Coordinates of C-alpha atoms and ligand atoms in Angstrom, one line a residue:
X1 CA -14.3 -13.3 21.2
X2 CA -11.1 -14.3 18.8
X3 CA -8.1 -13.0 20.1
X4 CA -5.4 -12.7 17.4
X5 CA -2.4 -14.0 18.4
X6 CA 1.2 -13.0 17.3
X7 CA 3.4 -15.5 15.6
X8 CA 6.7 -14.9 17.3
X9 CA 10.0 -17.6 16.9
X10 CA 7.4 -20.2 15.7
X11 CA 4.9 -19.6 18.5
X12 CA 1.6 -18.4 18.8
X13 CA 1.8 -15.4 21.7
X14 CA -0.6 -12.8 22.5
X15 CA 0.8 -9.5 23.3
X16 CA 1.8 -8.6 26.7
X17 CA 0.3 -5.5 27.5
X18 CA -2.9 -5.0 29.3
X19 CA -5.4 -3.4 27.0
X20 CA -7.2 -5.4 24.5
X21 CA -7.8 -3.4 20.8
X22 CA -11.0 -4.6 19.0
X23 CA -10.9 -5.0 15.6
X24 CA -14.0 -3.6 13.9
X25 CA -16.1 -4.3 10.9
X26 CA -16.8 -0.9 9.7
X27 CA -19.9 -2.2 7.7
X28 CA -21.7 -2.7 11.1
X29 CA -19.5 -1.5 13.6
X30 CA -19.6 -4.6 15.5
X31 CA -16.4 -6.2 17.1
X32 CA -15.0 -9.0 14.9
X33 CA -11.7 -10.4 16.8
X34 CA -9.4 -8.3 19.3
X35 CA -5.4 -8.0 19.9
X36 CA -3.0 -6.8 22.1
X37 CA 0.2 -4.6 21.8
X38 CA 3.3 -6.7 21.8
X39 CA 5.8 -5.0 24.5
X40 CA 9.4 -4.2 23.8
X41 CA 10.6 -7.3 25.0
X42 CA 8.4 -9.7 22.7
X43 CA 9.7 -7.3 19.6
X44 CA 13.1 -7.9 20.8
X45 CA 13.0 -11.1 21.2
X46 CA 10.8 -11.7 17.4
X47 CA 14.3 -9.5 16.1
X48 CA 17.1 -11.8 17.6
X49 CA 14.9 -15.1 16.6
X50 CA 14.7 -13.6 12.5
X51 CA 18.3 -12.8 12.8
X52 CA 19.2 -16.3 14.3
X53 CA 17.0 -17.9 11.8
X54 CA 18.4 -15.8 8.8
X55 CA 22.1 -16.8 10.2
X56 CA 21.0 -20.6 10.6
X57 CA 22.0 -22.7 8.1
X58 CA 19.1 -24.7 7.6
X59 CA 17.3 -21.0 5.8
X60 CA 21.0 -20.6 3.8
X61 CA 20.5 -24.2 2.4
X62 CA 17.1 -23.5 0.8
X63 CA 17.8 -23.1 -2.6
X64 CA 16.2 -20.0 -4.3
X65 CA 14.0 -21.6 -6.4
X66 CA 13.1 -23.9 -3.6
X67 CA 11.9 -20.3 -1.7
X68 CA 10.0 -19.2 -5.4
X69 CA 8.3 -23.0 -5.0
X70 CA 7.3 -21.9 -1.5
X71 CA 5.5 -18.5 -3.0
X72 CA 4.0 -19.8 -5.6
X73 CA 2.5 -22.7 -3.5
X74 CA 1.4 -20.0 -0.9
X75 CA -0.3 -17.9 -4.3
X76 CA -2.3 -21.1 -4.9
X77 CA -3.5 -21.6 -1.3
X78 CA -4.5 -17.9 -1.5
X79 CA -6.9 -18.5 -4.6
X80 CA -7.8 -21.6 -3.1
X81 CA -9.5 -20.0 -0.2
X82 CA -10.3 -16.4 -2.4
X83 CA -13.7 -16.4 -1.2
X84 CA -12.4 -17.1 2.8
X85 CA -9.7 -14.4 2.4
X86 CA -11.5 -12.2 0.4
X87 CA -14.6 -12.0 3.1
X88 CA -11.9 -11.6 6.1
X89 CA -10.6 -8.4 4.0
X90 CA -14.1 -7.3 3.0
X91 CA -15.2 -7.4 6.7
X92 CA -12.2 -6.0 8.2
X93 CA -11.6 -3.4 6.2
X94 CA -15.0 -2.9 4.9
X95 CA -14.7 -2.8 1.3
X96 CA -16.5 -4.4 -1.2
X97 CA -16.3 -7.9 -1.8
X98 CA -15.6 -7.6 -5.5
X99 CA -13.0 -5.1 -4.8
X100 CA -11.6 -7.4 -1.5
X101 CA -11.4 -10.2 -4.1
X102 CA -9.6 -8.1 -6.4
X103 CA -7.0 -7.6 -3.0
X104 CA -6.7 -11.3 -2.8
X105 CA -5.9 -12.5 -6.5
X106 CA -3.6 -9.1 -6.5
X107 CA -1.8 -10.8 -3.4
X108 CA -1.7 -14.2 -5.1
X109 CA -0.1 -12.4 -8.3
X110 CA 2.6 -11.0 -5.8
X111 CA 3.6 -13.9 -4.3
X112 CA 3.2 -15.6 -7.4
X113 CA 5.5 -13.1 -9.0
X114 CA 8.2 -13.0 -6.2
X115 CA 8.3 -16.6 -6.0
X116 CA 8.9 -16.9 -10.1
X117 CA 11.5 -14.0 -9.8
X118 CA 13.6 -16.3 -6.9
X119 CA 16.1 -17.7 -9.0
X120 CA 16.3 -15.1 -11.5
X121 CA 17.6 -12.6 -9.3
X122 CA 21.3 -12.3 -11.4
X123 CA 24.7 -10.1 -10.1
X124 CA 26.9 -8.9 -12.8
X125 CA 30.7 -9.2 -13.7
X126 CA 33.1 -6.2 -14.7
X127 CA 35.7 -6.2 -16.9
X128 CA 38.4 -4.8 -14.6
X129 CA 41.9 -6.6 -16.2
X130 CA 43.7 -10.6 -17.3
X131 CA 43.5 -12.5 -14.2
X132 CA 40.8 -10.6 -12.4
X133 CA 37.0 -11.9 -12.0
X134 CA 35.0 -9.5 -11.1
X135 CA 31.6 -10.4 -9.6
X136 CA 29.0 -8.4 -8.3
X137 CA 26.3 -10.5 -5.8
X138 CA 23.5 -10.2 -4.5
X139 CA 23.2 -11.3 -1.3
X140 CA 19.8 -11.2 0.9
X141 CA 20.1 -7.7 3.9
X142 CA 18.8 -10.1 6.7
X143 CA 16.0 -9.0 9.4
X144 CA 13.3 -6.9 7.1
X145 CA 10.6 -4.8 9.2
X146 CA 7.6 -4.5 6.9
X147 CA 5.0 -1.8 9.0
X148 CA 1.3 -2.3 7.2
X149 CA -1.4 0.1 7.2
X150 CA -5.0 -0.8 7.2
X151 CA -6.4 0.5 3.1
X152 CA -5.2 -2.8 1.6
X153 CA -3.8 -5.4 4.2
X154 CA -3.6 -8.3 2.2
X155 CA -2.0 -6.6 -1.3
X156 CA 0.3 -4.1 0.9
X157 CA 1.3 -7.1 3.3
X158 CA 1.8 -9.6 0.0
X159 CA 3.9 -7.1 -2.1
X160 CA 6.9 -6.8 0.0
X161 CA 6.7 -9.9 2.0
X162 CA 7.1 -11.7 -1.3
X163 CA 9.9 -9.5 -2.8
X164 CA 11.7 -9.6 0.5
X165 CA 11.3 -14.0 1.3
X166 CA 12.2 -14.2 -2.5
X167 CA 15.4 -12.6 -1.8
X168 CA 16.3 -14.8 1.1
X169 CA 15.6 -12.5 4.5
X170 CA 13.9 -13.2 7.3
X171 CA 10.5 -11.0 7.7
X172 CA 8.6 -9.3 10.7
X173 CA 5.1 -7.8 9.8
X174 CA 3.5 -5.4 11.7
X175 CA 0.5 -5.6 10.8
X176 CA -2.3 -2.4 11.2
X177 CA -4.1 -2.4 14.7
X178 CA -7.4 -2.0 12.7
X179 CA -6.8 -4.9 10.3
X180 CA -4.9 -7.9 11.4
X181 CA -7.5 -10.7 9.9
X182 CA -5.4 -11.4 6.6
X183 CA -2.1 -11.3 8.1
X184 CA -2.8 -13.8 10.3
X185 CA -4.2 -16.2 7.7
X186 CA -0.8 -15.7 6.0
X187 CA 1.0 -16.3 9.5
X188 CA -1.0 -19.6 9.9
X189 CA 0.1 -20.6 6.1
X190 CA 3.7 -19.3 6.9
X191 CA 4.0 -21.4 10.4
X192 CA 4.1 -24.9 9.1
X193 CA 6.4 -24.1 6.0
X194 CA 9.5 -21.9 6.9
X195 CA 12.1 -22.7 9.6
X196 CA 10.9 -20.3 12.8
X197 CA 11.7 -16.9 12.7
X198 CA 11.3 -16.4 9.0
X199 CA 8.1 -15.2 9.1
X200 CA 6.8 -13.3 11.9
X201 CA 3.9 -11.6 12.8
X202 CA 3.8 -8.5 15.5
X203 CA 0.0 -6.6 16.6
X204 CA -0.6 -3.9 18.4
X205 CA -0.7 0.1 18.3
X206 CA 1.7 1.6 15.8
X207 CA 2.5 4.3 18.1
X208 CA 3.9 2.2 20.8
X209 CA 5.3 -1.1 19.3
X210 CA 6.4 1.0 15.9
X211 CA 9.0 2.2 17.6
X212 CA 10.3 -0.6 19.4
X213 CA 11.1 -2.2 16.1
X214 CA 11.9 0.8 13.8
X215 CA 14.6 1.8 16.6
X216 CA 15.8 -1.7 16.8
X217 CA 19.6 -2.2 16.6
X218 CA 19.5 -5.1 15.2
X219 CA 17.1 -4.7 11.9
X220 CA 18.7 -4.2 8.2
X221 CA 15.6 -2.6 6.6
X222 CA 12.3 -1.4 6.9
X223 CA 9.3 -1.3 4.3
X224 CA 6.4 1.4 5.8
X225 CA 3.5 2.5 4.0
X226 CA 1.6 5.1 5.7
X227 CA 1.1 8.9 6.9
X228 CA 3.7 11.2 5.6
X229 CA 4.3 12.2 10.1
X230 CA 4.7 9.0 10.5
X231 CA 6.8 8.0 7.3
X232 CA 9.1 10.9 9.1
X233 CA 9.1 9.4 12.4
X234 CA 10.0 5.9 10.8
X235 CA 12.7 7.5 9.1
X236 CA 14.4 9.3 11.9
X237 CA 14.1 5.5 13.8
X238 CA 16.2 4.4 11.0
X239 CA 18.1 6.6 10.9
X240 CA 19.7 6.2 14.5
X241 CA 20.9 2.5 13.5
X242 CA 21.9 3.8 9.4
X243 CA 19.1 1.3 8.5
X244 CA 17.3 1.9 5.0
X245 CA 14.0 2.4 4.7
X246 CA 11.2 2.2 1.9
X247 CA 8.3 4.6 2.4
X248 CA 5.2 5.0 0.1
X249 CA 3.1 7.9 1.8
X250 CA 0.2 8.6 0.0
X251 CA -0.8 11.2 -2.3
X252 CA -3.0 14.1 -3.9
X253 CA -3.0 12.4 -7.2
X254 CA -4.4 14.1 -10.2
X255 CA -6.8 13.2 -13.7
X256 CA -5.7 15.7 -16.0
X257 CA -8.6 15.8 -18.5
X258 CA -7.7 17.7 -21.7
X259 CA -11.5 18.9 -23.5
X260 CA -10.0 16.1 -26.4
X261 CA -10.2 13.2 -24.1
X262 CA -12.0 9.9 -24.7
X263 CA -14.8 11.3 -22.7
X264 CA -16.5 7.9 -21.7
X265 CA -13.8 6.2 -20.4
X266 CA -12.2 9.6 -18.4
X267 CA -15.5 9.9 -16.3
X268 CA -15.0 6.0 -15.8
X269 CA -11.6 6.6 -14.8
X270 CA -12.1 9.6 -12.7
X271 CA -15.1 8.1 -10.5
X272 CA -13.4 5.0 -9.9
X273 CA -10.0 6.4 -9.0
X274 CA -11.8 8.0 -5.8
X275 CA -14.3 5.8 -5.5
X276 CA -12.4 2.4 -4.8
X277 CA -12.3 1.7 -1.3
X278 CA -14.2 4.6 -0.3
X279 CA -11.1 6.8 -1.5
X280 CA -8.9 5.3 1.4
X281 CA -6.3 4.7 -1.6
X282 CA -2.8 5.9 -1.5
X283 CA -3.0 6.2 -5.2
X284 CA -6.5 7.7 -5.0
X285 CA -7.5 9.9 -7.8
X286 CA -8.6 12.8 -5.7
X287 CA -7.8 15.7 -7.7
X288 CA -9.5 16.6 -11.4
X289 CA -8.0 19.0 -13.3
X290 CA -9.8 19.7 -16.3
X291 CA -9.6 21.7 -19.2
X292 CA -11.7 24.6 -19.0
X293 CA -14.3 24.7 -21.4
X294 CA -14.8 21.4 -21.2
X295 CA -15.6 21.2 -17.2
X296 CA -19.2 22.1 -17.5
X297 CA -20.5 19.4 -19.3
X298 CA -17.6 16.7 -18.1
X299 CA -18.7 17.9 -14.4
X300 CA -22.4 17.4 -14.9
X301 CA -22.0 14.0 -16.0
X302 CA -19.7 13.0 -13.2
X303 CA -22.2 14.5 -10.6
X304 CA -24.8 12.4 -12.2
X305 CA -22.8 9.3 -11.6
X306 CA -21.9 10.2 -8.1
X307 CA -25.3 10.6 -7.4
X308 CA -26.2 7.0 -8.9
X309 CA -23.6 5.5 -6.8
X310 CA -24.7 2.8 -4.4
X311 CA -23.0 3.0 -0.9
X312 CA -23.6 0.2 1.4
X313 CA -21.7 -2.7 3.4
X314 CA -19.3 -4.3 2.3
X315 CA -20.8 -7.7 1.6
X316 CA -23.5 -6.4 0.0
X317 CA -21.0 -5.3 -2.8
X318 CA -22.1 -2.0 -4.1
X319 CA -20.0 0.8 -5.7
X320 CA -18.9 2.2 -2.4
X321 CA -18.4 0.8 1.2
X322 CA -17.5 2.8 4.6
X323 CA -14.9 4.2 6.1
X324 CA -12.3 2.5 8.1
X325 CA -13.0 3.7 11.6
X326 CA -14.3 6.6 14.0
X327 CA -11.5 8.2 13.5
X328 CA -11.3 8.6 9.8
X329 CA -15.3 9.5 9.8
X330 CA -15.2 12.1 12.2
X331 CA -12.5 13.7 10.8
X332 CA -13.8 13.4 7.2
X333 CA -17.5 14.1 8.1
X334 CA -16.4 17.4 10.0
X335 CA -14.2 18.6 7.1
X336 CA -16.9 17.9 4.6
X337 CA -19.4 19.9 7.1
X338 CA -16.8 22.9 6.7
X339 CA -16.5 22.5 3.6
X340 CA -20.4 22.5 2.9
X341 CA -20.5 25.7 5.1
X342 CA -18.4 27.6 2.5
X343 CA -20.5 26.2 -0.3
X344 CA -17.6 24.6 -2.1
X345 CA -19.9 20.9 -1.8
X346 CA -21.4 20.4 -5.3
X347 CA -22.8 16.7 -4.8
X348 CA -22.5 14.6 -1.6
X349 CA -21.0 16.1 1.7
X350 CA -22.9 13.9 4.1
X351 CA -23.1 10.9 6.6
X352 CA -25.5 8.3 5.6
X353 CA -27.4 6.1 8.0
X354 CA -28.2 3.1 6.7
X355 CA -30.6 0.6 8.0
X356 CA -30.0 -2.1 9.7
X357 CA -26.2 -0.7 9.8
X358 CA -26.9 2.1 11.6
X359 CA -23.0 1.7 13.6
X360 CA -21.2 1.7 10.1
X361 CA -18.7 4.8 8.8
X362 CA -21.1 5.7 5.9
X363 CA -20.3 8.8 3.9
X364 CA -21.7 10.1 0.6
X365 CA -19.1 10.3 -2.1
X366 CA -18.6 14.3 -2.6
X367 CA -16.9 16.9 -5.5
X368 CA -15.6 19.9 -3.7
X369 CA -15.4 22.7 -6.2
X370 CA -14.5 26.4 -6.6
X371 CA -11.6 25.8 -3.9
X372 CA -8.0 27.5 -4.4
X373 CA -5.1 25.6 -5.4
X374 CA -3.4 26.2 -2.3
X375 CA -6.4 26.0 0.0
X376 CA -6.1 22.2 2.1
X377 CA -8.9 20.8 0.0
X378 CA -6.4 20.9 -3.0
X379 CA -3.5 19.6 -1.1
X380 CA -4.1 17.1 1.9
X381 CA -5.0 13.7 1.4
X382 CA -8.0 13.6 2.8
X383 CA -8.7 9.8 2.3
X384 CA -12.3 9.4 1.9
X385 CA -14.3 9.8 -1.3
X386 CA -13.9 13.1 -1.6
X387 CA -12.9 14.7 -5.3
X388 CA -11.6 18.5 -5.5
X389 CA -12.1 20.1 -9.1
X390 CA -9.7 22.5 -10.5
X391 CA -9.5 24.1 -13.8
X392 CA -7.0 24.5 -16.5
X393 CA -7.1 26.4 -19.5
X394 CA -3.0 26.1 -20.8
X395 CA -0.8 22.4 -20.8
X396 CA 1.6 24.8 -18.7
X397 CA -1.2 25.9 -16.0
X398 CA -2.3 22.0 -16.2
X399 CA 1.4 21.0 -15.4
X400 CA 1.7 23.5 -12.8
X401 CA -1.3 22.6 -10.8
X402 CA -0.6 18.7 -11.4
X403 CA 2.6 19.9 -9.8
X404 CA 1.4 21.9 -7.0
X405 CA 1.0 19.4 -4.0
X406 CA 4.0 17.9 -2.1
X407 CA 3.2 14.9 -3.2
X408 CA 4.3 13.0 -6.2
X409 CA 2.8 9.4 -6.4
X410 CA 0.4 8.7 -9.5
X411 CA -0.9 11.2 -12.5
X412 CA -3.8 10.3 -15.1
X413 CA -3.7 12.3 -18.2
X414 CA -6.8 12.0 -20.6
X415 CA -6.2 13.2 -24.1
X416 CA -6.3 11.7 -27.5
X417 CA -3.3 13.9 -28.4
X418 CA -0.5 11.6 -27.9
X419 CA 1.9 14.8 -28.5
X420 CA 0.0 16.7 -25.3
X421 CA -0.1 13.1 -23.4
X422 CA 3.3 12.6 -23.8
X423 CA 4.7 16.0 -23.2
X424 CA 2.4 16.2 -20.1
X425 CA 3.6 12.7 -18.4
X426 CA 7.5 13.7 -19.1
X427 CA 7.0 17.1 -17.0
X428 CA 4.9 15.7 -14.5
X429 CA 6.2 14.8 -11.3
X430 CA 5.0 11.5 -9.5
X431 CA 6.2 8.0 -9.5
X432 CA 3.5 6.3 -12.2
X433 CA 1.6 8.3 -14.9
X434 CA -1.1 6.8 -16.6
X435 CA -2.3 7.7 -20.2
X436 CA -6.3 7.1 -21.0
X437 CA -6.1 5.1 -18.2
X438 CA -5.7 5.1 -14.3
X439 CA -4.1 2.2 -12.8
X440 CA -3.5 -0.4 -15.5
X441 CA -5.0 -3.6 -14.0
X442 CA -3.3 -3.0 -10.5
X443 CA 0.0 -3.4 -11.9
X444 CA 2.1 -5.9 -9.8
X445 CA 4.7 -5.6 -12.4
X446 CA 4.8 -1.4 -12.1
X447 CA 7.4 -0.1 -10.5
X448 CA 5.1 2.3 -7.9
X449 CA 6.4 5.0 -5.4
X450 CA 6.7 8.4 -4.9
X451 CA 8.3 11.8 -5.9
X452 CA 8.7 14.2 -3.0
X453 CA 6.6 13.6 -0.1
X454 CA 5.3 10.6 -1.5
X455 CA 8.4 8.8 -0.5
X456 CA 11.1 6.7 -1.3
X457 CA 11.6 3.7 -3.1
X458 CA 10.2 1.8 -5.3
X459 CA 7.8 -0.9 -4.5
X460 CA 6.5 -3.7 -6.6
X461 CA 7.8 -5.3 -10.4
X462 CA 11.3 -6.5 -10.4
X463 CA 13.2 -3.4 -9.2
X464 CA 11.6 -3.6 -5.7
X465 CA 14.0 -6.9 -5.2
X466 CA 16.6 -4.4 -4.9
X467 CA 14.9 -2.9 -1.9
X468 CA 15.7 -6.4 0.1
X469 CA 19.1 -6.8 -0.8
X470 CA 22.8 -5.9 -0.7
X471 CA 25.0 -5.9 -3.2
X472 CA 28.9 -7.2 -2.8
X473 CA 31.4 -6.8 -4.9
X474 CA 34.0 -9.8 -5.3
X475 CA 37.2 -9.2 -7.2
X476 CA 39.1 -13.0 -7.4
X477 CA 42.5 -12.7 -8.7
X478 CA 43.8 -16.0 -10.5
X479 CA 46.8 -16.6 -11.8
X480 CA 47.6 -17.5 -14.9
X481 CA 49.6 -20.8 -16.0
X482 CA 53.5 -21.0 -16.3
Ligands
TXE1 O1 -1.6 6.6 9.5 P1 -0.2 6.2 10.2 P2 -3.1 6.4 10.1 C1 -2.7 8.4 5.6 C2 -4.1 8.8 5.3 C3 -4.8 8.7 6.6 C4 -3.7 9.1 7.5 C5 -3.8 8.6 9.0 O2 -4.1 10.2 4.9 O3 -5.9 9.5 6.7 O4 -2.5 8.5 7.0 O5 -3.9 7.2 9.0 C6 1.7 2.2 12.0 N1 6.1 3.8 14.1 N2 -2.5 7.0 5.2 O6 -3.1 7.2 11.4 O7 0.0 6.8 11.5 C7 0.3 2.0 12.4 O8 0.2 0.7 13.0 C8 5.9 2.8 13.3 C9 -2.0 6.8 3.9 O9 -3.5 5.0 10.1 O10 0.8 6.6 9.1 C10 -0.5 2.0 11.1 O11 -1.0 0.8 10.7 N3 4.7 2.5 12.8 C11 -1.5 5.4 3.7 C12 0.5 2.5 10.0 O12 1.7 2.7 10.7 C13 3.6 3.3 13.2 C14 -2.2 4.3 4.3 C15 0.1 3.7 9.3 O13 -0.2 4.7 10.3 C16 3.8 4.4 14.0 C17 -2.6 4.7 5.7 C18 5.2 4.7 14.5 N4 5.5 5.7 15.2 C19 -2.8 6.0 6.0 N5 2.7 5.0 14.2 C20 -1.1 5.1 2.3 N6 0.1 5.5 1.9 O14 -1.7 4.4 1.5 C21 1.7 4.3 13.5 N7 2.3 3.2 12.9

C-alpha cells in the first residue's frame, strides 16, 4: 500500500505518529494510499525551515517574474498530465471525471494566473510635500499556512498556493486527511524547483496537527477553507499570535427564480448548482426560491430532471458521483430519512446500492419541500445533493428569504427584468451574485468569499494577492540642490 509521504525542508518524511489514515475512493470504498499525522515537532520544524528559507537570500534573489515563469511552467505540467491528475482527483474525491478535469485545468488557470500577475503586483506613491517620496510597497508576509478541505483539493490547494508563491512567501499545505493524492503530485513538481522550505506539504488529522500550525508562533498568515466550527477554532488559533486569517466557510446559497426567468436555462442552472460534486460545494446552490405561481410547473420539470439523473462512480462519469466518506453519508442519509418521515422528500431521499460498487457513498439527489424558513433544512449546509424549495410571492419577501441564513457566499437571480435583477443583487447579501447565470465559467478571475458566516476574505482574481502580503510605507526625504 502507497504511503504518502510529507514534503518537509526538502525531504520526503512520513508522519510520526502511530496510526495510519487510509485514503479512500469513495466510488468503491476501497483503500487507495494511506498517511500519517505529522506530530508537533515535524510542524515545527516544517515552520522554522519556511521561515529560514523565506529569510535566505537565495528565495529574495528570485526575481518576480522569475517566480510567475515558475507558475506558469507548473500550469503546463498540470495540463500536461490532465488526464493523470484529473483521475487522482476523480478517485480520491470521487467525482466525476469530466467535473475532476474541470478541477485540474481550473488549477492550471490559477497558477497560470498567479504566475502572470508576479511582476505586476505594483505599490503606489503619495503626494505628501517638495522633497518627500512617498512610496507604498508591497512586500511578501513570509510563512503562509494554507489548511485544505477535501470538495476540491486540487482547485482549493492551486488558488492560494499560486497567489501566495506569486507574492514571494514561503507555503505549508495542509492538505485534507481524506484527499492528499493531488497535493502530493504538486509537492513532487514543487521539490525539484524551489529552494527547500518554499513549498511544503503537511498530512494528517485536522483536528490534531491543525492546531499545531494555526497556534504556531512563528506563522504570518493562514488561508482555511472549511466548517464554519472549525473556521472559529482557526480563528481563535490566530488570534493568540495577532496572525491574519482568510476563511471561506461554505454556504446556504440561493437561485432566486422570478416567474419571468429564461426558464430553460434556470432549471439548467438550478440542477447543476447542487448537483456538481454531489452538492459537496461550498458555493452549492442548495436553496430555490421561486416565485410563487410559477413553482408548480418550474418544480415539475426539475423533479423530472432529478429523476433522469445518472449517479454512479466516478470514472464512469455520469451526472452525479458519491459522497466523500462514512461520515458525510451517514449523516446525510439519516437526515434525509428524517426528513422523508415528515414527508417534506418530493423526489429522491435514498441510498443507492449500486452493483459492483456496493462499498461506495451513493445517495439519490433529493428536493425537500414544504419546510419552514427557519427549520435546519433551510439553513444548514447540508452538503450533499440535497435542494430545499421555498416560495416567494413579493421582490421584498424574495430578498428576505435570500437573506435569511447566516451565510452570505453566492446568490443566482433568474429574471429577464434587468430592473428586478439588479435591484435584487444590490440588496442581497453574499460575496458573488450571479444574473441568468450560476457560477460564470468557475471564475478564477472573481473575487469569491463570504458575507457573515461565510467568512472573511477574498479569495481568487487579483485582490486575493493582497491576502499574501504587507504593505510598507516609505517616506524618503531628499534634499534639494543649493
Ligand atoms: O470540516 P472541517 P469537515 C463543511 C461541510 C461539511 C462540514 C464538515 O458542511 O459537511 O464542513 O466537514 C482541517 N484546525 N465544509 O469535518 O472540520 C481538516 O483537515 C485546523 C465546507 O471536513 O471544517 C479538514 O480538511 N484545521 C467546506 C478541513 O480542516 C482543521 C469544505 C476542513 O475540516 C481543524 C469542507 C482544526 N482544529 C467542509 N480541524 C467549504 N467551505 O467548501 C479540521 N481541520
Amino acid at each position: 500500500m502507497q504511503l504518502i509521504p510529507m514534503l518537509i525542508n526538502g525531504k520526503w518524511v512520513q508522519g510520526d505518529s502511530q496510526g495510519l489514515i487510509d485514503v479512500v475512493n469513495p466510488s468503491t470504498g476501497q483503500v487507495l494510499a494511506q498517511l500519517k499525522s505529522a506530530s508537533e515537532a515535524q510542524v515545527d520544524e516544517a515552520v522554522r525551515a519556511a521561515r529560514s528559507a523565506f529569510e535566505s537570500a537565495q528565495w529574495r534573489q528570485v526575481k518576480a517574474f522569475e517566480r510567475g515563469q515558475l507558475l506558469i511552467e507548473l500550469a503546463h505540467y498540470i495540463r500536461m498530465h490532465a488526464e493523470e491528475w484529473s483521475l487522482l482527483e476523480c478517485r480520491d474525491v470521487g467525482k466525476p471525471l469530466t467535473q475532476a478535469r474541470a478541477d485540474v485545468e481550473a488549477a492550471a488557470r490559477y497558477f497560470e494566473f498567479y504566475g502572470g500577475a508576479a511582476d505586476k503586483i505594483m505599490g503606489d506613491t503619495i503626494p505628501i510635500e517638495d522633497g518627500i517620496l512617498n512610496a507604498v510597497v508591497l512586500e511578501p508576509v513570509g510563512v503562509t499556512v494554507h489548511i485544505v478541505p477535501w470538495n476540491y483539493p486540487l482547485q482549493i490547494t492551486a488558488r492560494s498556493v499560486a497567489a501566495a508563491i506569486a507574492t514571494g512567501n514561503a507555503v505549508i499545505v495542509k492538505s485534507a486527511e481524506d484527499t492528499p493524492l493531488t497535493t502530493h503530485a504538486m509537492a513532487k513538481w514543487f521539490a525539484g524547483k524551489l529552494p527547500s522550505g518554499i513549498f511544503q506539504h503537511i498530512t494528517g488529522l485536522g483536528r490534531e496537527v491543525g492546531p499545531y500550525l494555526t497556534t504556531h508562533p512563528d506563522i504570518d498568515h493562514i488561508t482555511f477553507t472549511g466548517s464554519v466550527p472549525t473556521g472559529m477554532d482557526v480563528m481563535k488559533a490566530a488570534a493568540q499570535n495577532i496572525v491574519p486569517v482568510t476563511l471561506e466557510l461554505g454556504g446556504k446559497s440561493p437561485n432566486i427564480v422570478f416567474a419571468d426567468a429564461p426558464m430553460e436555462q434556470a432549471l439548467e442552472g438550478v440542477v447543476r448548482a447542487i448537483i456538481q460534486n454531489a452538492g459537496q460545494t461550498c458555493s452549492a446552490g442548495a436553496r430555490l426560491l421561486i416565485e410563487e405561481h410559477a413553482k408548480e410547473a418550474f418544480v415539475a420539470l426539475l423533479v423530472k430532471k432529478f429523476q433522469t439523473l445518472k449517479v454512479g462512480p466516478g470514472e464512469a462519469d455520469v451526472d452525479m458521483g458519491p459522497l466523500l466518506n462514512e461520515r458525510q453519508y451517514v449523516k446525510i442519509s439519516t437526515l434525509l430519512q428524517q426528513a422523508k418521515k415528515q414527508g417534506f422528500v418530493i423526489t429522491g431521499g435514498e441510498t443507492i446500492t449500486i452493483k459492483g460498487y456496493e462499498k461506495g457513498y451513493y445517495i439519490q439527489p433529493t428536493i425537500v419541500d414544504g419546510v419552514d424558513a427557519n427549520a435546519a433544512l433551510a439553513q444548514e449546509e447540508i452538503f450533499g445533493p440535497v435542494l430545499t424549495i421555498l416560495t416567494f410571492t413579493t421582490i421584498e419577501e424574495a430578498i428576505e428569504l435570500a437573506n435569511g441564513t447566516d451565510y452570505g457566499l453566492v446568490a443566482g437571480i433568474w429574471s429577464k427584468n434587468l430592473d428586478t435583477a439588479h435591484y435584487v443583487a444590490s440588496r442581497v447579501k453574499a460575496g458573488q451574485v450571479f444574473i441568468n447565470n450560476y457560477g460564470a465559467a468557475g471564475g478564477i478571475q472573481m473575487p469569491f468569499g463570504g458575507y457573515k458566516k461565510s467568512g472573511i476574505g477574498r479569495e481568487k482574481g487579483f485582490v486575493a494577492l493582497r491576502n499574501y502580503t504587507q504593505m510598507k510605507n516609505i517616506a524618503i526625504r531628499y534634499a534639494t540642490p543649493e
